[in-house]
mmCIF file of C-alpha atoms and ligand atoms in Angstrom:
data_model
loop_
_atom_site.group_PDB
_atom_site.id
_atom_site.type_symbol
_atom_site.label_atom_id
_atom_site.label_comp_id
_atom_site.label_asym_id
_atom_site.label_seq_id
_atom_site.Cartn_x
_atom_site.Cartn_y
_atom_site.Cartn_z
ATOM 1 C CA UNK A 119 189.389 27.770 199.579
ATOM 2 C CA UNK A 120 188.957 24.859 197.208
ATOM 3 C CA UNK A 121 189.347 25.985 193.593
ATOM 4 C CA UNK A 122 190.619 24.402 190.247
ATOM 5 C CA UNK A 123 194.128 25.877 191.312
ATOM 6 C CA UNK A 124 194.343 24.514 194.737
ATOM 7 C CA UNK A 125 193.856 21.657 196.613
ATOM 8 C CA UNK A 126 191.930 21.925 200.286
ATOM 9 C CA UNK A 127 194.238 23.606 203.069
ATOM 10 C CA UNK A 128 194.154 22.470 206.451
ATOM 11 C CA UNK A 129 195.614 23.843 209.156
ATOM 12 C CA UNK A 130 196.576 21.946 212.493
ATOM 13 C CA UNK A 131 197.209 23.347 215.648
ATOM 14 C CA UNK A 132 198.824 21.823 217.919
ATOM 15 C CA UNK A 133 200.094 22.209 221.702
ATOM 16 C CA UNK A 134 196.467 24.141 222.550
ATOM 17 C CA UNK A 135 196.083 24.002 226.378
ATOM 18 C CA UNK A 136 192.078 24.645 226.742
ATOM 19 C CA UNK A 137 191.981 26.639 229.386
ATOM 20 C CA UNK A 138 194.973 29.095 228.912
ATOM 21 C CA UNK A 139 194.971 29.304 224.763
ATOM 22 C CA UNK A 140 191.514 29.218 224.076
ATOM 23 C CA UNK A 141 191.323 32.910 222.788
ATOM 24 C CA UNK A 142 194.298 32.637 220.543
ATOM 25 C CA UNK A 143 193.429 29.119 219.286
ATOM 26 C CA UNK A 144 190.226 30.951 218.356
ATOM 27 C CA UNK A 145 191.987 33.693 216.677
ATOM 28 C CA UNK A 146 193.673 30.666 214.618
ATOM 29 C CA UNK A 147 190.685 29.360 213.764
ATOM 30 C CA UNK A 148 189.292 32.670 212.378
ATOM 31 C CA UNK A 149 192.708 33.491 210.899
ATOM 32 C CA UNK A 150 191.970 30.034 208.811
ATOM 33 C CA UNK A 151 188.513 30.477 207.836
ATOM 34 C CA UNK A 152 188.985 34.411 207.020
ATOM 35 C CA UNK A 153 192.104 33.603 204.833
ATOM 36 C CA UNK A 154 190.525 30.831 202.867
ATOM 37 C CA UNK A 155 191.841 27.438 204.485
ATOM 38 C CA UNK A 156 188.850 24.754 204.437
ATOM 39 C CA UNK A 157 189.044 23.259 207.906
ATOM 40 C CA UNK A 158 191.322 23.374 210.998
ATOM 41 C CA UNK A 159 192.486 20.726 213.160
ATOM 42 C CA UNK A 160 193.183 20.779 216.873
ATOM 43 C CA UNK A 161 195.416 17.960 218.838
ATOM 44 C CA UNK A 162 193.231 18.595 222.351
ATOM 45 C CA UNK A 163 189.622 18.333 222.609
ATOM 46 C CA UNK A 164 187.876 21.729 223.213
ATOM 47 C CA UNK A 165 183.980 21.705 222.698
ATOM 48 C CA UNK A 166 183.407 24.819 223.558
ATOM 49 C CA UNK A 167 185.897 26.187 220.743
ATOM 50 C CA UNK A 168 184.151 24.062 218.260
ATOM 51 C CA UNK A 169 181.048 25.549 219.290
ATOM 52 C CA UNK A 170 182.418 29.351 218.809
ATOM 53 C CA UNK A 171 183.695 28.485 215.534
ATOM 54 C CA UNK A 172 180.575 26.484 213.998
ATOM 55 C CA UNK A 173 178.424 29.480 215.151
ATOM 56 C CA UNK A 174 180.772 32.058 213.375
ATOM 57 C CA UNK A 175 180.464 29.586 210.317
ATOM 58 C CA UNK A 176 176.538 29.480 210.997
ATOM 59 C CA UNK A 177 176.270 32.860 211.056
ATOM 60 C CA UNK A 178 179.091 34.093 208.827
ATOM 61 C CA UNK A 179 179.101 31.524 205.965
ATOM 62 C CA UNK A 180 181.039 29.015 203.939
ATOM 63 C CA UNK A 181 181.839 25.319 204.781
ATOM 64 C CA UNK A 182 184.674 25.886 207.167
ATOM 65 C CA UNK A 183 185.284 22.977 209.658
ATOM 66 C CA UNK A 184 187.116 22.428 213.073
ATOM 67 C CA UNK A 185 187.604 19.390 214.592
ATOM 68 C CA UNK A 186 189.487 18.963 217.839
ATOM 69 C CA UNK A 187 191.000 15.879 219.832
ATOM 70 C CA UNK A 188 193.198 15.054 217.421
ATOM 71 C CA UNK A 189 196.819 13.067 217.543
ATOM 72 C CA UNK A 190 198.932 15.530 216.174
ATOM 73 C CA UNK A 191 201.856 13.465 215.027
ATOM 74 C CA UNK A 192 200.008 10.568 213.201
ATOM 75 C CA UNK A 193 197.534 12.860 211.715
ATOM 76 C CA UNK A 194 200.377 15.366 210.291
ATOM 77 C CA UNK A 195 202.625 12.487 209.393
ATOM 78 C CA UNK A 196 199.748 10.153 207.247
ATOM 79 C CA UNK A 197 198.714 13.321 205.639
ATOM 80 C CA UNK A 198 198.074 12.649 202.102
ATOM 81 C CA UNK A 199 199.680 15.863 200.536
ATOM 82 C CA UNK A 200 202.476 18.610 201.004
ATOM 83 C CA UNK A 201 202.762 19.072 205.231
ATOM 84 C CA UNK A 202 204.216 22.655 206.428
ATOM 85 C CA UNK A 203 205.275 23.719 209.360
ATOM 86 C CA UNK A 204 205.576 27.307 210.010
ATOM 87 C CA UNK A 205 208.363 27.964 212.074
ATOM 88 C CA UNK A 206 211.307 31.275 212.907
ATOM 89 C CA UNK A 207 213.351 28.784 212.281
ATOM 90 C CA UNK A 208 212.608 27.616 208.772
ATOM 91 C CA UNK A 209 213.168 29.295 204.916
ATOM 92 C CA UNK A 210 211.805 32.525 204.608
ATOM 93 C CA UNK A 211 208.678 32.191 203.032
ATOM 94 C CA UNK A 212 209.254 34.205 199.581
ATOM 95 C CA UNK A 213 211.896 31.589 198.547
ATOM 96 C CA UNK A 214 209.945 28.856 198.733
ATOM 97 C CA UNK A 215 206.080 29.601 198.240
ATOM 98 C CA UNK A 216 206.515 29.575 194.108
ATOM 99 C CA UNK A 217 207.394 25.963 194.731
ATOM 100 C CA UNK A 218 205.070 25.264 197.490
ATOM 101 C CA UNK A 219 201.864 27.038 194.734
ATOM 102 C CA UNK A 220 203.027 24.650 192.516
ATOM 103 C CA UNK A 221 203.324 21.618 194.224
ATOM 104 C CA UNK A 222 199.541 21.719 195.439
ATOM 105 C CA UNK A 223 197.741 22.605 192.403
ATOM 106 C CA UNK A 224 196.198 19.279 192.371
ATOM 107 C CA UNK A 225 197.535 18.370 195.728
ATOM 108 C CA UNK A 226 196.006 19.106 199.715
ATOM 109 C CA UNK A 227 198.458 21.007 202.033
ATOM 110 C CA UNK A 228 198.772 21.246 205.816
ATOM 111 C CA UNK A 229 200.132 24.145 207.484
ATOM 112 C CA UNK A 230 201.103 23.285 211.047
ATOM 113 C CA UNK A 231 201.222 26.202 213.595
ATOM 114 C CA UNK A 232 202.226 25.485 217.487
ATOM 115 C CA UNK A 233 201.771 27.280 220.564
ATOM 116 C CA UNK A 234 204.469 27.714 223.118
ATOM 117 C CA UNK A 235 207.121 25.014 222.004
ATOM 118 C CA UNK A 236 207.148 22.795 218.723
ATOM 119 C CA UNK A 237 208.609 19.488 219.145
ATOM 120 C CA UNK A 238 211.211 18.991 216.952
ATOM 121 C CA UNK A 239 209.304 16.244 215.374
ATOM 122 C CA UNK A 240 207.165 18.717 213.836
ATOM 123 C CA UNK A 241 210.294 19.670 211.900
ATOM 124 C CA UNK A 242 211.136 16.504 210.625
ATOM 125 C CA UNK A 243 208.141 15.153 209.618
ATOM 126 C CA UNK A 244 207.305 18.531 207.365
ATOM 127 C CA UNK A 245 207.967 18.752 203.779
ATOM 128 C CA UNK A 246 208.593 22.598 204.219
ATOM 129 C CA UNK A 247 209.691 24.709 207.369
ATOM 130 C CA UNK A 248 208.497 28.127 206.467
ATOM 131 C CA UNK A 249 209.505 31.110 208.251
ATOM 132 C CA UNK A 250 207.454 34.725 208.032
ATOM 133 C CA UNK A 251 210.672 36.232 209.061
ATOM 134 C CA UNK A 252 213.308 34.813 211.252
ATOM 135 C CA UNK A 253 211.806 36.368 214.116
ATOM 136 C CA UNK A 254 209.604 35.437 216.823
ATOM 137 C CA UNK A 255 206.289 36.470 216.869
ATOM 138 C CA UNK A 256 202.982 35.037 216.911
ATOM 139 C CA UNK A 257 201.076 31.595 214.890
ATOM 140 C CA UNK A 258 197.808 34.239 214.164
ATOM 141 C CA UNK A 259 200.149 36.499 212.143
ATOM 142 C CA UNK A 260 202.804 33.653 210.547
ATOM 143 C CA UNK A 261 199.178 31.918 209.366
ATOM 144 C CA UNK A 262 197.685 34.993 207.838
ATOM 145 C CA UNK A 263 201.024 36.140 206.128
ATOM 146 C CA UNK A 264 201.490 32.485 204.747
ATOM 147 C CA UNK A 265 197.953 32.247 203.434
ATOM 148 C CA UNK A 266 197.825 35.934 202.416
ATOM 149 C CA UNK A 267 201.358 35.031 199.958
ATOM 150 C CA UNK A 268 200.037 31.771 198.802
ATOM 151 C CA UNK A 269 196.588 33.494 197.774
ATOM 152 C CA UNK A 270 198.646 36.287 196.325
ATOM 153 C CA UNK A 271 195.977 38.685 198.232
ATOM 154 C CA UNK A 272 192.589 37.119 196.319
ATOM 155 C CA UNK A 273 191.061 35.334 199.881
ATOM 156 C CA UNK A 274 190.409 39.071 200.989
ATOM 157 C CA UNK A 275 187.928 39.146 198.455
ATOM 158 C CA UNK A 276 186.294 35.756 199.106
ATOM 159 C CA UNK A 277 182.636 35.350 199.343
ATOM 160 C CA UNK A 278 181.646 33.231 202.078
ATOM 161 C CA UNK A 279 177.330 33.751 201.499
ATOM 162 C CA UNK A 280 176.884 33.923 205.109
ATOM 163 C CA UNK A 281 173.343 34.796 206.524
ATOM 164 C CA UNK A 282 174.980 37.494 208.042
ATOM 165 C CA UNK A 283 176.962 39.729 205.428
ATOM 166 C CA UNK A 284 178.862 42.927 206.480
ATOM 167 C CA UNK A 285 178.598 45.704 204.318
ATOM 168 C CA UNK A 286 181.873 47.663 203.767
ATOM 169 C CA UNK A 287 181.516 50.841 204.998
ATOM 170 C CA UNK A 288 183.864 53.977 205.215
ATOM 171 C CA UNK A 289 182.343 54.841 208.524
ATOM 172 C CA UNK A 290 179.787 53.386 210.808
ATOM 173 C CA UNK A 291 179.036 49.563 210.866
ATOM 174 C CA UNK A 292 176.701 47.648 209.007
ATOM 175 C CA UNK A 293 175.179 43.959 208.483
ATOM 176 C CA UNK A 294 173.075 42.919 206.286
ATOM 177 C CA UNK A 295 171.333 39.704 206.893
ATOM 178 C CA UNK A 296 169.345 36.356 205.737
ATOM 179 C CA UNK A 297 166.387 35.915 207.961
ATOM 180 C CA UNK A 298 165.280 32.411 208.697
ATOM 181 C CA UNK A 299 161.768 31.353 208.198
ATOM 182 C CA UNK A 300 161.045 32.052 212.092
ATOM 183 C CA UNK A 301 162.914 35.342 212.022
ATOM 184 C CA UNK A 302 160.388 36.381 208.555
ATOM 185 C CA UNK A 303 157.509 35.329 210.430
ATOM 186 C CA UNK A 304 158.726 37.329 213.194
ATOM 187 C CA UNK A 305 159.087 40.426 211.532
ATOM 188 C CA UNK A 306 155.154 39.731 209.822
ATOM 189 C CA UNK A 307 154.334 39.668 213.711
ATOM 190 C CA UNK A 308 156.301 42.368 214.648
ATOM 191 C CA UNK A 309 154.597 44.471 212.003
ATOM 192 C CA UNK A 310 151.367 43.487 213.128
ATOM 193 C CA UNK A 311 150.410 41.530 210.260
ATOM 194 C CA UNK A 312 147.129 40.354 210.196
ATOM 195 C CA UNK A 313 146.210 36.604 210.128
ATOM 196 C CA UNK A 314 145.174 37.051 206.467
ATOM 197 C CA UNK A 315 148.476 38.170 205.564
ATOM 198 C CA UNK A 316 150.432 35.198 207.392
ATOM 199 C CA UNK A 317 148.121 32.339 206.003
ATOM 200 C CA UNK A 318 148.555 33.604 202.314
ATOM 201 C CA UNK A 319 152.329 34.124 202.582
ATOM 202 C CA UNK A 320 152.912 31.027 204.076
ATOM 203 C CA UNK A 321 151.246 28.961 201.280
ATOM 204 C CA UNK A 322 152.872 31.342 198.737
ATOM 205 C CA UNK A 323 156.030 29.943 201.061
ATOM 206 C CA UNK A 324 155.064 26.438 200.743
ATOM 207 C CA UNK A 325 153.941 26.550 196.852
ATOM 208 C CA UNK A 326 157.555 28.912 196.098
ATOM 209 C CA UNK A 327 159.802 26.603 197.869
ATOM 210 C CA UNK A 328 158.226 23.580 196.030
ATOM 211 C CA UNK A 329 159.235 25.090 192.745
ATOM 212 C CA UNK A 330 162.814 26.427 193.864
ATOM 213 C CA UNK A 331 163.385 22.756 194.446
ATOM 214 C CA UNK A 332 163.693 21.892 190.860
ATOM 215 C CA UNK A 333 165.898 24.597 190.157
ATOM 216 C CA UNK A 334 169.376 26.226 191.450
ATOM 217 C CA UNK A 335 167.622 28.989 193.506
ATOM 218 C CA UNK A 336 168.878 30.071 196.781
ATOM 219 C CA UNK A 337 165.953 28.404 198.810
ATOM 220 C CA UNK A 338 167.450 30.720 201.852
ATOM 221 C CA UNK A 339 166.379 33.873 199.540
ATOM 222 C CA UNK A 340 163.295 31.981 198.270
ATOM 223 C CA UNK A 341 162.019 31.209 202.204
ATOM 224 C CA UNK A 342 162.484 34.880 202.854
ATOM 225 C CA UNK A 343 161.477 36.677 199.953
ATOM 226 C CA UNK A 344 158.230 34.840 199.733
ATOM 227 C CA UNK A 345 157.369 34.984 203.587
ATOM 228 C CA UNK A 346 157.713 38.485 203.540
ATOM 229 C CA UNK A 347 156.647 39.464 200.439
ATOM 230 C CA UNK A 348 153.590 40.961 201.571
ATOM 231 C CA UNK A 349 154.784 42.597 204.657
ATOM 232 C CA UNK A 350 154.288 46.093 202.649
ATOM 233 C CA UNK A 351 150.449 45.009 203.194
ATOM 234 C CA UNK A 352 150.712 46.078 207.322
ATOM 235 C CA UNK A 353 150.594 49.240 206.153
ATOM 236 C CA UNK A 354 148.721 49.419 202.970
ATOM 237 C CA UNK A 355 146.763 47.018 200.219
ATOM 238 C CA UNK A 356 147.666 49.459 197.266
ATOM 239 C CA UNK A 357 149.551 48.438 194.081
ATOM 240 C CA UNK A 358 152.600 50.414 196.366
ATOM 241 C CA UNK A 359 152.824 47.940 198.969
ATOM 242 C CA UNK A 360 155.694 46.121 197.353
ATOM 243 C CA UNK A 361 157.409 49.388 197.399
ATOM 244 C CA UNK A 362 156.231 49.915 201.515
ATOM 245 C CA UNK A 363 156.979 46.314 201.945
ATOM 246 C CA UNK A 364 160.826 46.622 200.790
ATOM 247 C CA UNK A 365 161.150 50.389 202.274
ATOM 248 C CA UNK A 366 160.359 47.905 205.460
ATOM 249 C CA UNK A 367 162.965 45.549 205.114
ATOM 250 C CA UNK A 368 165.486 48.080 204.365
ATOM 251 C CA UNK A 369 164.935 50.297 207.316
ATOM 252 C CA UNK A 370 165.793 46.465 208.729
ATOM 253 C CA UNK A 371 169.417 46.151 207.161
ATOM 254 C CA UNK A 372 167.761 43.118 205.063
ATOM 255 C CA UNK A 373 169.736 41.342 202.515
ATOM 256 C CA UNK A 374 169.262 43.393 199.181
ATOM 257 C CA UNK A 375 168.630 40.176 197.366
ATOM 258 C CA UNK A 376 165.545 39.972 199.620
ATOM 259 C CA UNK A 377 164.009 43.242 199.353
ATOM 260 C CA UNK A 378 164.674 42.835 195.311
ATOM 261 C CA UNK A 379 162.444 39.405 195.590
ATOM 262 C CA UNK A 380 159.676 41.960 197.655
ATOM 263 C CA UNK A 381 159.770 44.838 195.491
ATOM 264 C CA UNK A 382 159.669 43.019 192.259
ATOM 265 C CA UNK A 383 156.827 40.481 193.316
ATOM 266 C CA UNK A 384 153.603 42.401 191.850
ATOM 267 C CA UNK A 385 152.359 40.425 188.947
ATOM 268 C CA UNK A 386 154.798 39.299 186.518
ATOM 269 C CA UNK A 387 156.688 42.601 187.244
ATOM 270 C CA UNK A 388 155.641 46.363 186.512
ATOM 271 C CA UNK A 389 157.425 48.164 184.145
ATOM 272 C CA UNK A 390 159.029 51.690 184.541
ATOM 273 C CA UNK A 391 156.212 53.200 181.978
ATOM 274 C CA UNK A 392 153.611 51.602 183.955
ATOM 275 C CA UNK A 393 154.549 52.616 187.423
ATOM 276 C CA UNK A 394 154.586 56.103 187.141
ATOM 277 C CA UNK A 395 151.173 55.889 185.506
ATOM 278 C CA UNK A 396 150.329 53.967 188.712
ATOM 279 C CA UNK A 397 152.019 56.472 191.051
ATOM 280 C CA UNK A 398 155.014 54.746 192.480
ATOM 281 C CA UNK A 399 158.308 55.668 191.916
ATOM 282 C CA UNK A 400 159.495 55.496 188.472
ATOM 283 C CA UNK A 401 161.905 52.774 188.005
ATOM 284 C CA UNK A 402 161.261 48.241 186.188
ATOM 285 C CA UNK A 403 160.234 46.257 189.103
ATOM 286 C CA UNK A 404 160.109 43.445 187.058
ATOM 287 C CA UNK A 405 161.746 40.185 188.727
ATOM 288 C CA UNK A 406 165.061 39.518 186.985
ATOM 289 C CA UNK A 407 166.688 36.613 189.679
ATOM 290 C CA UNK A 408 165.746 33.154 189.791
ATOM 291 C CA UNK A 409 164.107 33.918 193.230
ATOM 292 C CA UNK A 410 162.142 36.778 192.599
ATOM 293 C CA UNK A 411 161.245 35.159 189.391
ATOM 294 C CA UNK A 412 159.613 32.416 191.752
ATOM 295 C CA UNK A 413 158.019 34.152 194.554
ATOM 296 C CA UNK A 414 156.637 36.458 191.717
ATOM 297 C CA UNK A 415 154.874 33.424 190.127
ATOM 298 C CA UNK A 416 154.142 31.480 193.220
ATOM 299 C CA UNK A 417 152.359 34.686 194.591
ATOM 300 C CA UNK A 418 150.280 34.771 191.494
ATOM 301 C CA UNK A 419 148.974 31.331 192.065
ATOM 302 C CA UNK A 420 148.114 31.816 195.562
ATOM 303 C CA UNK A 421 144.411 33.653 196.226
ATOM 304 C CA UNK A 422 143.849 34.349 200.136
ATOM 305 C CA UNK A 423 145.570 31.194 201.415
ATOM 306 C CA UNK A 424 144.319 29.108 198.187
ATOM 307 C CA UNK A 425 146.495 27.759 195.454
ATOM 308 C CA UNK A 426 144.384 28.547 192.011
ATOM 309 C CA UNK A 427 144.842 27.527 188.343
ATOM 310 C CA UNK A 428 147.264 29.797 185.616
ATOM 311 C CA UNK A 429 144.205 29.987 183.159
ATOM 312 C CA UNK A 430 142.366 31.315 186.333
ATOM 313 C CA UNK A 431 144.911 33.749 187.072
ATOM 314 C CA UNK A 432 144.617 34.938 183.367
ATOM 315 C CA UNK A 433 141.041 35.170 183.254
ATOM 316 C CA UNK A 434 140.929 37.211 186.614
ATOM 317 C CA UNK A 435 143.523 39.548 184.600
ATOM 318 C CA UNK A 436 141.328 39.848 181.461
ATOM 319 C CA UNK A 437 138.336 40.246 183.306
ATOM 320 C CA UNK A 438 140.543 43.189 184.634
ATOM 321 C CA UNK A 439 141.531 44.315 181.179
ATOM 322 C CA UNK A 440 144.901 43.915 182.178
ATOM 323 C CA UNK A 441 145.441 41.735 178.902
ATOM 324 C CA UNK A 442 149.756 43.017 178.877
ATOM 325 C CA UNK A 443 150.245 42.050 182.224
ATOM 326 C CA UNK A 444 148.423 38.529 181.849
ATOM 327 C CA UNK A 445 151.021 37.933 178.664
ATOM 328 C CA UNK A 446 153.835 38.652 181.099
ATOM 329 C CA UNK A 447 152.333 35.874 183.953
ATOM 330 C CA UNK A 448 152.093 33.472 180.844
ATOM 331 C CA UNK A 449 155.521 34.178 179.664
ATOM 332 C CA UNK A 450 156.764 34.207 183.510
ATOM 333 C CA UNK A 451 155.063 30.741 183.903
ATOM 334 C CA UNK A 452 156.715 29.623 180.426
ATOM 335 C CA UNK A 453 159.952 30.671 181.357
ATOM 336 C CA UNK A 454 159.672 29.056 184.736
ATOM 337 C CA UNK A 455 158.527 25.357 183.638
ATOM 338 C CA UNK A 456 161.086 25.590 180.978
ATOM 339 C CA UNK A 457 163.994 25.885 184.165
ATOM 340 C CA UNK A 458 162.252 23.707 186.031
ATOM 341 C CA UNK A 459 161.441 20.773 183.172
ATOM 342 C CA UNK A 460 158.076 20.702 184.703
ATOM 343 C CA UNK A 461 154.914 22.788 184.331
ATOM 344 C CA UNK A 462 154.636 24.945 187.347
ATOM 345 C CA UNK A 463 150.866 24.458 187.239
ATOM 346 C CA UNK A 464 151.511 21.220 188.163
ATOM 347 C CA UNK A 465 153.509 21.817 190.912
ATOM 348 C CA UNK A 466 151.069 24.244 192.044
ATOM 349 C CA UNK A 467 148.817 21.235 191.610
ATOM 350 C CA UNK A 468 150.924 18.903 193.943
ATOM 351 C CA UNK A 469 151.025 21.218 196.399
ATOM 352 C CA UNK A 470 147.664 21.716 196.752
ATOM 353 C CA UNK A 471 146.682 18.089 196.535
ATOM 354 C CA UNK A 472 149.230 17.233 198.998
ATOM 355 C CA UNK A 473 147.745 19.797 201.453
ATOM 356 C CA UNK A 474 144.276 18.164 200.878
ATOM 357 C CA UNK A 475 145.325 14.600 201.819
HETATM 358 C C1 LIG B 3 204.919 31.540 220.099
HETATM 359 S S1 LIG B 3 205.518 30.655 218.741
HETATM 360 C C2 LIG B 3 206.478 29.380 219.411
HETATM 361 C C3 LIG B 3 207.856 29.467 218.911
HETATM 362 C C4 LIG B 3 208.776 28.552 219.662
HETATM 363 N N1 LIG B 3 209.986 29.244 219.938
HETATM 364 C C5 LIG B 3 209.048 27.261 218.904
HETATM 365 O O1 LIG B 3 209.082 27.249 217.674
HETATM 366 O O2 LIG B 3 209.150 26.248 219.521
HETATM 367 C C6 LIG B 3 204.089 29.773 218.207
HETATM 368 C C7 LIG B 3 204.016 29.543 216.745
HETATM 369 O O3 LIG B 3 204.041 30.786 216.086
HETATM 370 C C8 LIG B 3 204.506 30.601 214.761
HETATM 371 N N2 LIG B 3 205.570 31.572 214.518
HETATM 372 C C9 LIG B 3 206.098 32.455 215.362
HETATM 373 N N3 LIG B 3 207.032 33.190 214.772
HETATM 374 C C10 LIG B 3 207.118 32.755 213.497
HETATM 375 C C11 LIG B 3 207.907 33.111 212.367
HETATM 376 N N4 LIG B 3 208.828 34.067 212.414
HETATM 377 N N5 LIG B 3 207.687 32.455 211.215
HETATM 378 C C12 LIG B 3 206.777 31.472 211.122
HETATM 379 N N6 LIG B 3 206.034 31.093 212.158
HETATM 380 C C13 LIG B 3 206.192 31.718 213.328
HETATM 381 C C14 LIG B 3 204.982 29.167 214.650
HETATM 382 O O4 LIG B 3 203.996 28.401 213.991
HETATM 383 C C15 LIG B 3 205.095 28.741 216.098
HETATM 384 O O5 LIG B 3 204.914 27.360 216.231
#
């Protein structure tokens, strides 16, 4: 948990027999990721624990890294910052964990945790021998104790932007999640979307990731939101089916993020006063995020599975008489080429010529 405070933790674990420790090494691991430590190091080599771990990160979220195979004394020894080695044996951790905040503000730290026996190497070589009580009990609980008192508590409330995100709920469980491009275009098919449907959202795709790429967007959001931005369209082609589509995506525990970007994709947005004149519930759906505010656009440049001009766009509103919500595509458009220090016409224009090649 890099931050301007801290320096990056990592903890190495040594004396990990594959076959006998493997489910506590894991619990380590987790311990260390949950708690906010940035990587963990293993002395012996254990694939399949990397693999569990990367998939938790894959799934889960942040940068945490494991690495295993490992010499435990020459890594711990030439590490470049304050080394720890938490032990029944050392100073109980309230006396000294003032001293240890303040010697890594600007410095890395490396918490050591053993299995059955710590050579007494391990001792010497540490700056610090930290006890979580002078009693024995277990490396998962001396490792979240330690981290929990040098976080003071705040790594419970880390965010770690996973794909998957769990919801925290008084009863009952729930995830909310990031679908991948093939998982949207899995949920199009598994709605029956027509062929219509998946050609035009994936060039809205292809023409909304293009401009999320000269901005900060979440292109993760951006793939999602604008493949199944439509997906209210399996069941009807009203003005409501952004309000279908995200009652879809909901019933699907879908990130809210991602039904936002769905509901909010109509035009340049409709407001409150204009929906109930238009019989949908009465609430803005106009797109506030820097994703929504893209798939919004990109949508509005994409007719059928064709990528058409802004002034095209505004003349097929006029011709409409929809003359307020053509100002709000033009100001939408503004606003976007202004973020993106490029005219999003243009892009649109790149797109479509580099399709054409
Ligand atoms: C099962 S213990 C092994 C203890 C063993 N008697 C030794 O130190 O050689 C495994 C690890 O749990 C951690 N641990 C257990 N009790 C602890 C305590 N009271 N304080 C800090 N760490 C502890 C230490 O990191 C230790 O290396």
């Amino acid at each position: 948990m890099e931050s301007e405070h801290h320096g990056s933790i990592t903890v190495l674990r040594i004396g990990h027999r594959p076959f006998r420790d493997k489910r506590i090494t894991t619990h380590v691991s987790l311990v260390a990721r949950a708690f906010g430590a940035d990587r963990i190091v293993i002395d012996e080599k254990d694939e399949l624990l990397e693999e569990n771990i990367n998939n938790v990160v894959s799934r889960f979220g942040g940068d945490f890294k494991i690495n295993s195979g490992v010499n435990w004394k020459k890594y711990f020894r030439d590490f470049n910052g304050i080394r720890l080695n938490l032990s029944m044996y050392g100073i109980n951790v309230d006396d000294k964990i003032e001293e240890i905040r303040e010697k890594t503000k600007n410095r890395d730290m490396i918490v050591l945790v053993g299995a059955e026996k710590v050579p007494i190497d391990a001792y010497l070589i540490a700056d610090y021998n930290i006890a979580i009580a002078n009693q024995p009990h277990s490396e998962v609980s001396a490792l979240a104790i330690f981290l929990d008192r040098y976080f003071n508590g705040k790594e419970l409330h880390k965010n770690f932007n996973g794909k998957l995100n769990i919801v925290p709920m008084e009863h009952g469980k729930m995830v909310k999640y990031i679908p991948d491009e093939k998982e949207a275009l899995q949920i199009l098919y598994d709605n029956n979307a027509s062929d219509r449907i998946i050609r035009h959202v994936k060039k809205v795709y292809e023409l909304a990731m293009a401009i999320s790429g000269y901005t900060n967007a979440d292109r993760r959001l951006v793939a999602a939101g604008s493949l199944l931005h439509d997906i209210g369209r399996t069941k009807t082609n009203g003005i409501d089916h952004a309000v279908v589509g995200a009652q879809i995506l909901r019933d699907k525990n879908i990130d809210d993020r991602i039904i936002n970007i769905v509901e909010h994709h109509t035009g340049a947005g409709i407001t409150a006063a204009e929906a109930k004149n238009l019989g949908i519930p009465e609430k803005d759906y106009i797109p506030e995020t820097i994703e929504e505010k893209i798939v919004a656009q990109a949508d509005n440049l994409v007719v059928g599975d064709r990528i058409i001009s802004l002034d095209r766009v505004i003349q097929n509103y006029h011709e409409k008489g929809l003359y307020e919500a053509a100002e709000r595509i033009k100001m939408l458009n503004d606003e976007l080429s202004k973020i993106c220090g490029r005219d999003i016409d243009e892009i649109a224009r790149d797109v479509d010529n580099a399709e054409k090649q």
